[in-house]
Coordinates of C-alpha atoms in Angstrom, one line a residue:
Chain A
M1 CA 40.4 -9.4 16.0
P2 CA 38.2 -7.1 18.1
K3 CA 34.5 -7.4 18.0
P4 CA 32.8 -4.9 15.6
E5 CA 30.8 -2.2 17.4
F6 CA 27.5 -2.9 15.6
L7 CA 27.4 -6.7 16.5
T8 CA 24.9 -6.4 19.3
A9 CA 22.1 -8.6 20.4
Q10 CA 19.6 -6.4 18.6
F11 CA 21.6 -6.7 15.3
I12 CA 21.7 -10.5 15.5
T13 CA 18.0 -10.7 16.3
S14 CA 17.2 -8.3 13.4
V15 CA 19.3 -10.3 10.9
L16 CA 17.6 -13.6 12.0
T17 CA 14.2 -12.0 11.8
I18 CA 14.8 -10.6 8.4
T19 CA 16.0 -13.8 6.9
I20 CA 13.2 -15.9 8.4
V21 CA 10.3 -13.5 7.8
M22 CA 11.5 -12.8 4.2
Q23 CA 11.3 -16.5 3.4
I24 CA 7.9 -16.8 5.0
L25 CA 6.6 -13.7 3.1
L26 CA 7.9 -14.9 -0.3
A27 CA 6.4 -18.4 0.3
M28 CA 3.2 -16.7 1.4
A29 CA 3.0 -14.6 -1.8
G30 CA 3.0 -17.8 -3.8
L31 CA 0.5 -19.5 -1.5
S32 CA -1.8 -16.5 -1.4
I33 CA -2.1 -16.6 -5.2
Y34 CA -3.2 -20.2 -4.8
F35 CA -5.6 -19.4 -2.1
E36 CA -6.9 -16.3 -4.0
R37 CA -7.8 -18.7 -6.8
K38 CA -9.3 -21.2 -4.5
I39 CA -11.4 -18.6 -2.7
S40 CA -12.6 -17.1 -5.9
A41 CA -13.5 -20.6 -7.1
W42 CA -15.3 -21.3 -3.9
M43 CA -17.3 -18.0 -4.1
Q44 CA -18.2 -18.6 -7.7
D45 CA -19.1 -22.3 -7.3
R46 CA -16.1 -23.7 -9.2
Y47 CA -13.3 -26.0 -8.3
G48 CA -10.2 -23.8 -8.8
P49 CA -6.8 -25.3 -9.2
N50 CA -6.9 -28.9 -8.0
R51 CA -4.6 -30.9 -10.3
T52 CA -1.1 -29.6 -10.2
G53 CA 1.0 -31.6 -7.7
F54 CA 4.7 -31.7 -7.0
D55 CA 5.7 -34.3 -9.6
L56 CA 7.1 -31.6 -12.0
G57 CA 6.2 -33.7 -14.9
L58 CA 8.8 -36.3 -14.0
P59 CA 7.7 -40.0 -14.4
V60 CA 9.7 -41.0 -11.3
L61 CA 7.9 -38.6 -9.0
K62 CA 4.6 -39.3 -10.7
S63 CA 4.8 -43.0 -9.9
L64 CA 6.0 -42.1 -6.4
F65 CA 3.0 -39.9 -5.7
R66 CA 0.6 -42.4 -7.4
G67 CA -1.3 -39.6 -9.0
F68 CA -2.0 -37.8 -5.7
G69 CA -2.7 -34.2 -6.6
F70 CA -1.9 -32.4 -3.3
W71 CA -5.2 -30.4 -3.9
G72 CA -3.4 -28.3 -6.5
L73 CA -0.9 -26.9 -4.1
G74 CA 1.8 -27.2 -6.7
Q75 CA 0.1 -24.6 -8.8
S76 CA 2.1 -21.7 -7.4
L77 CA 5.4 -23.5 -7.8
A78 CA 4.5 -24.4 -11.4
D79 CA 3.6 -20.8 -12.0
G80 CA 6.9 -19.6 -10.6
I81 CA 8.9 -22.0 -12.7
K82 CA 6.9 -21.1 -15.8
M83 CA 7.5 -17.4 -15.3
L84 CA 11.3 -18.0 -15.1
L85 CA 11.3 -20.1 -18.2
K86 CA 9.1 -17.8 -20.4
E87 CA 10.6 -15.3 -22.8
D88 CA 11.6 -12.1 -21.2
F89 CA 10.1 -9.9 -23.9
T90 CA 10.7 -6.2 -24.5
P91 CA 8.6 -4.4 -27.1
R92 CA 10.5 -2.5 -29.9
N93 CA 9.4 1.0 -28.9
A94 CA 9.9 0.6 -25.2
D95 CA 12.4 2.5 -23.2
K96 CA 14.7 -0.5 -22.5
A97 CA 16.4 0.7 -19.3
L98 CA 13.2 1.9 -17.5
F99 CA 11.3 -1.1 -18.7
M100 CA 13.9 -3.3 -16.9
L101 CA 14.0 -1.1 -13.9
A102 CA 10.3 -0.8 -13.1
P103 CA 9.7 -4.4 -11.8
A104 CA 12.8 -4.2 -9.6
L105 CA 11.5 -0.9 -8.2
A106 CA 8.2 -2.6 -7.5
V107 CA 9.5 -5.5 -5.6
I108 CA 12.4 -3.8 -3.7
P109 CA 10.2 -1.5 -1.6
A110 CA 7.6 -4.3 -1.1
L111 CA 10.3 -6.4 0.4
L112 CA 11.7 -3.5 2.5
G113 CA 8.4 -2.6 4.1
F114 CA 8.0 -5.4 6.7
A115 CA 11.3 -4.5 8.5
I116 CA 9.7 -2.4 11.2
I117 CA 6.9 -4.8 12.2
P118 CA 7.5 -6.2 15.7
W119 CA 6.8 -9.8 14.9
G120 CA 7.7 -11.3 18.3
G121 CA 7.6 -8.5 20.8
T122 CA 10.4 -8.2 23.3
L123 CA 13.0 -11.0 23.7
A124 CA 15.5 -11.4 26.5
F125 CA 18.6 -12.2 24.5
P126 CA 21.0 -14.3 26.6
E127 CA 24.7 -13.6 26.9
L128 CA 26.4 -15.3 24.0
T129 CA 30.1 -16.1 23.3
I130 CA 31.2 -16.9 19.8
P131 CA 33.7 -19.7 20.2
V132 CA 36.5 -19.2 17.8
L133 CA 36.7 -15.4 17.6
N134 CA 36.0 -15.1 21.4
W135 CA 33.5 -12.3 21.0
T136 CA 31.1 -11.9 23.8
I137 CA 27.6 -10.5 23.1
E138 CA 26.0 -8.9 26.1
A139 CA 22.6 -10.0 27.2
A140 CA 20.0 -7.4 26.4
E141 CA 16.3 -6.9 25.9
V142 CA 15.8 -6.8 22.1
T143 CA 12.9 -6.3 19.8
V144 CA 12.1 -9.1 17.4
A145 CA 11.8 -7.0 14.4
G146 CA 13.7 -6.5 11.1
A147 CA 15.0 -3.2 12.5
N148 CA 14.5 -1.4 15.7
I149 CA 14.6 2.2 14.3
S150 CA 13.3 5.3 16.1
I151 CA 11.4 6.7 13.1
G152 CA 9.1 3.6 13.2
I153 CA 6.0 4.0 11.1
V154 CA 7.4 6.9 9.1
Y155 CA 9.8 4.5 7.5
L156 CA 6.9 2.4 6.3
L157 CA 5.2 5.4 4.7
A158 CA 8.5 6.5 3.0
V159 CA 9.3 3.0 1.6
G160 CA 5.7 2.4 0.5
A161 CA 5.6 5.6 -1.5
I162 CA 8.5 4.4 -3.7
S163 CA 6.3 1.8 -5.3
I164 CA 4.4 4.5 -7.1
Y165 CA 7.6 5.1 -9.2
A166 CA 7.5 1.4 -10.3
V167 CA 3.9 1.8 -11.6
A168 CA 4.5 5.2 -13.3
L169 CA 7.9 4.2 -14.8
G170 CA 6.7 0.8 -16.0
S171 CA 3.7 2.3 -17.7
W172 CA 5.6 5.1 -19.3
A173 CA 8.4 2.9 -20.5
S174 CA 6.1 0.4 -22.2
N175 CA 5.1 3.0 -24.7
N176 CA 1.6 1.4 -24.8
K177 CA -1.6 3.4 -24.5
Y178 CA -3.2 0.9 -22.2
S179 CA -0.2 0.8 -20.0
F180 CA 0.1 4.6 -20.0
L181 CA -3.5 5.1 -19.0
G182 CA -3.4 2.4 -16.3
G183 CA -0.2 3.8 -14.9
M184 CA -1.6 7.4 -14.7
R185 CA -4.6 6.1 -13.0
A186 CA -2.7 3.9 -10.5
A187 CA -0.2 6.7 -9.7
S188 CA -2.9 9.3 -9.1
Q189 CA -4.9 6.9 -7.0
M190 CA -2.0 5.9 -4.9
L191 CA -1.0 9.5 -4.4
S192 CA -4.6 10.4 -3.4
Y193 CA -5.0 7.6 -0.9
E194 CA -1.6 8.3 0.7
I195 CA -3.0 11.4 2.3
P196 CA -5.9 9.8 4.3
M197 CA -3.5 7.0 5.2
G198 CA -1.1 9.4 6.7
L199 CA -3.9 11.2 8.5
S200 CA -5.4 8.1 9.9
I201 CA -2.0 7.0 11.2
L202 CA -1.8 10.5 12.7
C203 CA -4.9 9.7 14.8
V204 CA -3.1 6.5 16.1
L205 CA 0.0 8.6 16.9
L206 CA -2.1 11.1 18.8
I207 CA -3.7 8.5 21.0
T208 CA -0.6 6.4 21.6
G209 CA 2.0 9.2 21.5
T210 CA 4.7 7.2 19.9
L211 CA 6.1 6.3 16.4
L212 CA 7.3 2.9 17.4
P213 CA 5.0 0.0 16.4
M214 CA 6.3 -1.9 19.5
A215 CA 5.0 0.9 21.8
M216 CA 1.7 1.0 20.0
V217 CA 1.1 -2.7 20.7
D218 CA 2.0 -2.1 24.4
H219 CA -0.4 0.8 24.5
Q220 CA -3.1 -1.4 23.2
S221 CA -2.4 -4.1 25.7
Q222 CA -3.0 -1.5 28.5
H223 CA -5.9 0.4 27.0
G224 CA -7.7 -2.0 24.7
W225 CA -7.4 -2.4 20.9
L226 CA -7.7 0.7 18.8
I227 CA -10.2 -0.9 16.5
F228 CA -12.8 -0.4 19.3
S229 CA -11.7 3.1 20.4
Q230 CA -10.9 4.4 16.9
P231 CA -13.3 2.7 14.5
L232 CA -13.3 5.6 12.0
A233 CA -9.5 5.8 11.7
C234 CA -9.5 2.0 11.4
L235 CA -12.1 2.1 8.6
I236 CA -10.2 4.8 6.7
F237 CA -6.9 3.1 7.1
G238 CA -8.4 -0.2 5.8
I239 CA -9.8 1.6 2.7
C240 CA -6.4 3.2 2.1
V241 CA -4.5 -0.1 2.4
L242 CA -6.8 -1.6 -0.2
A243 CA -6.2 1.5 -2.5
E244 CA -2.5 1.5 -1.9
C245 CA -2.2 -2.2 -2.8
N246 CA -4.3 -1.6 -5.9
R247 CA -6.6 -4.2 -4.7
A248 CA -10.3 -4.5 -5.6
P249 CA -12.5 -2.5 -5.4
F250 CA -9.8 0.0 -6.2
D251 CA -7.9 -2.0 -8.9
N252 CA -8.4 0.6 -11.7
A253 CA -4.7 0.2 -12.6
E254 CA -5.5 -3.2 -14.1
C255 CA -9.0 -2.7 -15.1
E256 CA -9.4 -5.6 -17.5
A257 CA -12.6 -4.4 -19.1
E258 CA -11.1 -1.2 -20.4
L259 CA -7.3 -1.3 -20.1
V260 CA -6.3 -4.9 -20.9
G261 CA -3.7 -5.5 -18.1
G262 CA -3.1 -1.9 -17.1
Y263 CA 0.4 -0.9 -16.4
H264 CA 1.8 -4.4 -16.9
T265 CA 0.2 -5.0 -20.3
E266 CA 3.5 -5.3 -22.0
Y267 CA 5.3 -7.2 -19.3
S268 CA 6.0 -10.9 -19.5
S269 CA 7.9 -13.7 -17.7
M270 CA 9.5 -12.9 -14.3
R271 CA 9.1 -9.1 -14.8
F272 CA 5.4 -9.6 -14.7
G273 CA 5.9 -12.0 -11.8
L274 CA 7.8 -9.4 -9.8
F275 CA 4.9 -7.0 -10.1
F276 CA 2.5 -9.7 -8.8
L277 CA 4.9 -10.6 -6.0
A278 CA 5.1 -7.0 -5.1
E279 CA 1.3 -6.7 -4.9
Y280 CA 0.9 -9.7 -2.6
T281 CA 3.9 -8.7 -0.4
H282 CA 2.3 -5.3 -0.1
M283 CA -0.9 -7.0 1.0
A284 CA 0.9 -8.9 3.7
T285 CA 2.8 -5.8 4.9
G286 CA -0.4 -3.7 4.9
A287 CA -2.3 -6.4 6.9
A288 CA 0.6 -6.7 9.4
I289 CA 0.7 -3.0 10.1
F290 CA -3.1 -2.9 10.3
A291 CA -2.9 -5.7 12.9
V292 CA -0.2 -3.9 14.8
M293 CA -2.0 -0.6 14.9
F294 CA -5.6 -1.6 15.3
L295 CA -5.8 -5.2 16.3
G296 CA -3.4 -5.2 19.2
G297 CA -0.4 -6.9 17.4
W298 CA 0.3 -10.2 19.1
H299 CA -2.3 -9.8 21.9
L300 CA -5.4 -11.9 21.9
S301 CA -7.1 -9.9 24.7
P302 CA -9.1 -7.1 23.1
F303 CA -9.5 -5.3 26.5
P304 CA -7.0 -5.4 29.4
G305 CA -7.8 -8.2 31.7
V306 CA -10.1 -10.0 29.2
F307 CA -8.9 -13.4 27.8
E308 CA -5.3 -12.9 28.7
I309 CA -3.1 -15.9 27.8
P310 CA 0.2 -16.6 29.5
G311 CA 3.0 -16.2 27.0
L312 CA 1.3 -13.3 25.2
R313 CA 1.8 -10.7 28.0
A314 CA 4.4 -7.9 27.7
E315 CA 6.5 -9.4 30.5
D316 CA 6.9 -12.7 28.7
T317 CA 10.2 -12.4 27.0
G318 CA 11.3 -16.0 26.5
I319 CA 12.0 -17.5 23.0
L320 CA 8.9 -19.6 23.2
A321 CA 6.8 -16.6 24.0
A322 CA 8.4 -14.7 21.0
L323 CA 7.4 -17.6 18.8
L324 CA 3.9 -17.7 20.2
K325 CA 3.5 -13.9 19.6
F326 CA 4.8 -14.3 16.1
G327 CA 2.2 -17.0 15.5
V328 CA -0.6 -14.9 16.8
L329 CA 0.4 -11.8 14.7
F330 CA 0.9 -14.0 11.7
G331 CA -2.6 -15.5 12.2
K332 CA -4.1 -12.0 12.2
V333 CA -2.2 -11.2 9.0
V334 CA -3.6 -14.3 7.3
L335 CA -7.1 -13.5 8.5
L336 CA -6.8 -9.9 7.1
I337 CA -5.5 -11.2 3.8
W338 CA -8.4 -13.6 3.6
L339 CA -10.7 -10.6 4.3
M340 CA -9.1 -8.7 1.5
M341 CA -9.7 -11.6 -0.9
L342 CA -13.3 -11.8 0.2
I343 CA -13.7 -8.1 -0.5
R344 CA -12.1 -8.5 -3.9
W345 CA -14.5 -11.2 -5.0
T346 CA -17.6 -9.6 -3.4
L347 CA -17.5 -5.9 -4.4
P348 CA -17.6 -4.7 -7.9
R349 CA -14.8 -2.3 -9.0
L350 CA -15.4 1.4 -8.6
R351 CA -15.1 3.5 -11.7
F352 CA -12.0 5.6 -11.8
D353 CA -13.8 9.0 -11.3
Q354 CA -15.7 7.4 -8.4
V355 CA -12.4 6.3 -6.8
M356 CA -11.0 9.8 -7.0
Q357 CA -14.2 11.5 -5.9
V358 CA -14.5 9.2 -2.9
G359 CA -10.9 9.9 -2.1
W360 CA -10.9 13.7 -2.4
Q361 CA -14.4 14.6 -1.5
A362 CA -15.1 12.0 1.3
V363 CA -12.2 10.2 2.7
I364 CA -9.7 13.1 2.9
P365 CA -12.1 15.6 4.6
A366 CA -13.3 12.9 6.9
S367 CA -9.8 12.0 7.9
M368 CA -8.9 15.7 8.5
L369 CA -11.9 16.1 10.7
L370 CA -10.9 12.9 12.5
V371 CA -7.4 14.3 13.2
L372 CA -8.9 17.6 14.6
M373 CA -11.3 15.6 16.8
N374 CA -8.5 13.4 18.2
A375 CA -6.4 16.5 18.8
T376 CA -9.2 18.0 20.8
I377 CA -9.9 14.9 22.9
V378 CA -6.2 14.6 23.6
Y379 CA -6.1 18.2 24.6
L380 CA -9.1 17.7 26.9
G381 CA -7.5 14.6 28.3
R382 CA -10.6 12.5 27.5
T383 CA -8.8 9.5 26.0
S384 CA -10.3 6.5 27.8
L385 CA -11.8 3.9 25.5
V386 CA -15.4 4.8 26.0
E387 CA -14.8 8.6 25.6
Q388 CA -12.9 8.0 22.3
L389 CA -15.7 5.7 21.1
I390 CA -18.3 8.3 22.0
A391 CA -16.3 11.0 20.2
N392 CA -16.0 8.8 17.1
V393 CA -19.7 8.0 17.0
L394 CA -20.6 11.6 17.4
L395 CA -18.3 12.7 14.6
G396 CA -19.5 9.9 12.4
A397 CA -23.2 10.9 13.0
A398 CA -22.3 14.6 12.4
M399 CA -20.6 13.8 9.1
F400 CA -23.5 11.6 8.0
A401 CA -26.0 14.3 8.8
T402 CA -23.9 17.0 7.0
V403 CA -23.6 14.9 3.9
R404 CA -27.4 14.4 3.9
M405 CA -28.0 18.1 4.1
L406 CA -25.5 19.1 1.3
P407 CA -27.2 20.2 -1.9
K408 CA -27.3 17.5 -4.6
S409 CA -26.5 18.3 -8.1
T410 CA -28.9 16.4 -10.3
K411 CA -28.0 18.0 -13.6
N412 CA -27.4 15.3 -16.1
K413 CA -25.6 12.9 -13.8
R414 CA -25.2 10.2 -16.4
I415 CA -22.8 11.8 -18.7
R416 CA -21.2 15.0 -17.7
L417 CA -18.8 15.8 -20.5
A418 CA -18.9 19.5 -20.8
G419 CA -19.4 20.7 -24.3
S420 CA -20.6 17.4 -25.7
R421 CA -24.0 16.9 -27.2
F422 CA -25.3 15.6 -23.9
S423 CA -24.5 18.6 -21.8
P424 CA -23.9 21.5 -24.1
L425 CA -22.0 24.6 -23.0
E426 CA -23.9 27.8 -22.2
G427 CA -25.3 29.3 -25.3
E428 CA -25.2 26.1 -27.2
V429 CA -28.2 24.3 -28.4
A430 CA -28.4 20.6 -27.7
V431 CA -29.3 18.5 -30.7
A432 CA -31.8 15.8 -29.9
G433 CA -32.3 12.5 -31.6
P434 CA -29.9 10.0 -33.0
Q435 CA -28.0 11.3 -35.9
I436 CA -25.2 9.3 -37.5
D437 CA -23.0 12.3 -38.1
L438 CA -23.3 13.3 -34.5
A439 CA -22.7 9.8 -33.2
R440 CA -19.5 9.6 -35.2
E441 CA -18.1 13.1 -34.6
D442 CA -19.6 13.9 -31.2
R443 CA -20.0 17.4 -32.5
P444 CA -23.1 19.4 -33.3
V445 CA -24.0 19.8 -37.0
E446 CA -23.3 23.1 -38.6
G447 CA -26.0 25.7 -38.0
S448 CA -27.6 24.0 -35.0
A449 CA -25.1 24.8 -32.4
R450 CA -22.7 27.4 -31.1
L451 CA -25.1 30.2 -31.6
G452 CA -23.7 32.6 -29.1
A453 CA -20.8 31.1 -27.2
H454 CA -17.2 31.9 -27.9
Chain B
M1 CA 42.1 14.6 5.2
I2 CA 39.2 12.7 6.6
N3 CA 39.9 9.1 7.5
A4 CA 37.0 7.3 5.8
S5 CA 37.1 4.1 7.9
A6 CA 37.4 6.1 11.1
L7 CA 34.4 8.2 10.1
F8 CA 32.5 5.0 9.2
G9 CA 33.5 3.5 12.5
S10 CA 32.4 6.5 14.5
L11 CA 29.1 6.5 12.6
L12 CA 28.5 2.9 13.5
A13 CA 29.3 3.5 17.1
N14 CA 26.3 5.7 17.2
V15 CA 23.3 3.6 18.3
E16 CA 20.9 5.6 16.1
V17 CA 22.9 5.0 13.0
S18 CA 23.8 1.4 13.7
S19 CA 20.2 0.5 14.2
Y20 CA 19.8 1.1 10.4
L21 CA 22.3 -1.6 9.5
P22 CA 19.8 -4.4 9.2
I23 CA 17.8 -2.2 6.8
L24 CA 21.0 -1.9 4.7
L25 CA 21.3 -5.7 4.8
L26 CA 17.6 -6.0 3.8
L27 CA 18.1 -3.6 1.0
T28 CA 21.0 -5.7 -0.3
I29 CA 18.9 -8.8 -0.1
A30 CA 16.0 -7.2 -1.9
I31 CA 18.1 -5.8 -4.7
G32 CA 19.9 -9.1 -5.1
F33 CA 16.5 -10.9 -5.2
A34 CA 15.2 -8.6 -7.9
V35 CA 18.4 -8.6 -10.0
T36 CA 18.7 -12.4 -9.8
N37 CA 15.1 -13.0 -10.9
L38 CA 15.4 -10.5 -13.8
L39 CA 18.7 -12.0 -15.0
A40 CA 17.5 -15.6 -14.5
S41 CA 14.4 -15.1 -16.7
Q42 CA 16.6 -13.2 -19.2
L43 CA 19.0 -16.2 -19.4
L44 CA 16.6 -19.1 -19.1
G45 CA 13.8 -17.9 -21.4
P46 CA 13.8 -18.4 -25.2
K47 CA 14.5 -15.5 -27.6
R48 CA 12.3 -15.2 -30.6
K49 CA 11.9 -12.0 -32.4
G50 CA 9.5 -10.9 -35.1
N51 CA 8.3 -7.7 -36.6
V52 CA 4.7 -8.1 -35.5
K53 CA 5.6 -9.7 -32.2
Q54 CA 7.8 -6.8 -31.2
S55 CA 5.2 -4.2 -32.0
T56 CA 3.1 -2.5 -29.3
Y57 CA 0.0 -4.5 -28.1
E58 CA -3.2 -2.8 -29.1
S59 CA -5.7 -5.6 -28.9
G60 CA -4.5 -7.1 -32.2
M61 CA -4.9 -3.9 -34.3
N62 CA -1.9 -2.2 -35.9
P63 CA -0.7 0.3 -33.4
V64 CA -1.6 3.9 -34.2
G65 CA 0.8 6.6 -33.2
T66 CA 2.7 6.8 -30.0
A67 CA 1.6 6.5 -26.4
R68 CA 3.7 9.5 -25.4
K69 CA 0.9 11.9 -25.9
R70 CA -0.6 14.7 -23.9
F71 CA -2.7 13.4 -21.0
N72 CA -5.5 14.9 -19.0
V73 CA -4.5 17.9 -17.0
R74 CA -6.4 16.5 -13.9
F75 CA -3.5 14.2 -13.1
Y76 CA -1.2 17.2 -13.0
L77 CA -3.6 19.1 -10.7
I78 CA -3.9 16.1 -8.4
A79 CA -0.1 15.9 -8.1
M80 CA 0.0 19.6 -7.2
V81 CA -2.7 19.3 -4.5
F82 CA -1.1 16.2 -3.2
L83 CA 2.2 18.1 -2.6
V84 CA 0.3 20.6 -0.4
F85 CA -1.3 17.9 1.7
D86 CA 1.7 15.7 1.9
I87 CA 3.9 18.5 3.3
E88 CA 1.2 19.3 5.8
I89 CA 1.2 15.7 7.0
I90 CA 4.9 15.5 7.3
F91 CA 4.9 18.6 9.5
L92 CA 2.1 17.1 11.6
Y93 CA 4.0 13.9 12.5
P94 CA 6.4 15.4 15.0
W95 CA 3.6 17.4 16.6
A96 CA 1.4 14.3 16.9
V97 CA 4.2 12.4 18.7
T98 CA 5.0 15.1 21.2
F99 CA 1.5 16.7 21.8
P100 CA 0.0 13.9 23.9
S101 CA 2.8 14.0 26.4
L102 CA 2.6 17.8 27.0
D103 CA 1.7 18.6 30.5
H104 CA -1.5 20.7 30.7
E105 CA -0.6 22.7 33.8
V106 CA 3.1 23.4 33.0
S107 CA 3.2 23.9 29.2
N108 CA 0.6 25.8 27.3
S109 CA -0.7 23.0 25.3
G110 CA -3.7 25.0 24.3
I111 CA -1.5 27.3 22.3
W112 CA 0.0 24.3 20.6
L113 CA -3.4 23.0 19.7
G114 CA -4.4 26.5 18.4
R115 CA -1.2 26.7 16.3
I116 CA -1.7 23.3 14.7
V117 CA -5.4 24.0 14.0
F118 CA -4.3 27.2 12.3
F119 CA -1.8 25.3 10.3
I120 CA -4.4 22.7 9.3
L121 CA -6.7 25.6 8.4
T122 CA -4.2 26.8 5.8
T123 CA -4.6 23.5 4.1
V124 CA -8.3 23.7 4.4
V125 CA -8.1 27.0 2.5
A126 CA -6.2 25.2 -0.2
Y127 CA -8.7 22.4 -0.3
V128 CA -11.7 24.8 -0.5
Y129 CA -9.9 26.7 -3.3
G130 CA -9.3 23.5 -5.2
Y131 CA -12.9 22.4 -4.6
R132 CA -14.3 25.7 -5.9
K133 CA -12.0 25.5 -9.0
G134 CA -13.4 22.0 -9.7
V135 CA -10.1 20.1 -9.1
F136 CA -11.9 17.3 -7.3
K137 CA -14.7 16.9 -9.8
F138 CA -14.0 13.9 -12.0
D139 CA -16.6 13.6 -14.8

């Protein structure tokens, strides 16, 4: 039997990376739910989950562990088992097929996203002979990534955009008003923040001149991390990652105070669990791509020549070096997820209109200006770290000054519902004072309004 | 008559195409994971039905009407403006990858910068139009 063409060193490495990283990501999703609860408890002066161990309620294991609680680490496992054993409930009026499809559509792109992230850098794959079949795999320099594809970061954008379908379909299929509103909000928010995300990635592409995450990391090892040379793009990308993952302060999709559970109000059991899994996996992928683009991937030296560690250089291609690089990148991912959790429990949630206004009136124009600025400095050839930093600072100061000079509309900022009794239309007479009829109907009483208009 | 296996084989011989094979594998794993989880919870969980239980959740009140109602036109406007911007970004990607490697002396990279700035300006026109129309005002 001849050796199939596709069985190369890169393919074997990719398959191994996919299987290993997938297990780690799934385990990490469970663990990060536990740590999210622990961190929120720590920030709010509570204990958090601290009882559930691994005895699974069995007396044998209980006596074996002698009541040792494992600091509540069994909580995630217990949650997972509980979700599988709960009733998979479909409301009567729901669209059954779409209701079933939505959680799957949420989790599939979330699991696909991490494929392009170069976890371990370059690996010198040794020549290998498979004994029985007598196939020889040639030695080659391979990338320790799920897939070494030439479109690189575009793949991530393409796959990430699919998860909007999950939210929109799930909310529509539930036939529930809360779900519907939550889904509309989430879909429009994710659409809006995809634009600045694409534009801030464009800045990185302009500076590094490549689509491959691998080459971005190499560029940063030679020219310093991009978080120092492109702080504005880094900030915008960070905001967009939070908004794309529907994380606080952008979690309007599941705004408990007004929308119950948002788009997953009607979901139960593992379907609900898959939505949550998708959210936490998205966080991990977003953190990883942030680390690769702005934090130098697996490098620990922020500037070339500073704090360089043997094993983390580009020319180290052994298996131990790959594992070490994986560890460093993974540590950065954990650090960024921890930062996301701190942000969630520190900042209050933005109101939906504020989210959209910040997106369309601030972040998108700023990111477009940033792209133009980067195009200009690339054209002028002024792309050293200091020059980029100066350009960023100048642009930031210019934007700040412009915003301060813009005219401010102070007209009835509190409630701006055109045509209501608080801000009447042109020609209408506002009715002052509390009147029960008005409060109930939100409509001016006969004779007092609509004198000239319409 | 096209030989399907030969076509598939020649596709896989292409380095570009065969580099996508791990993604196909990953897609299979992800679909399998989702389907297994959904089926498992369907099979393992209890099944109890009831008239009230199966009704739509509206914070304990009897549900009123349907959720398939008209919604705010702003969401539709946002979707339209998003299309303009997204297509612009898609066209900017190939430019952004090739532009830094253009040689100043040989190629006329200034013209390429000018063209792209003009292209971005067309979107700025759309943005200003939307802004004046009040698309980005959420009150």
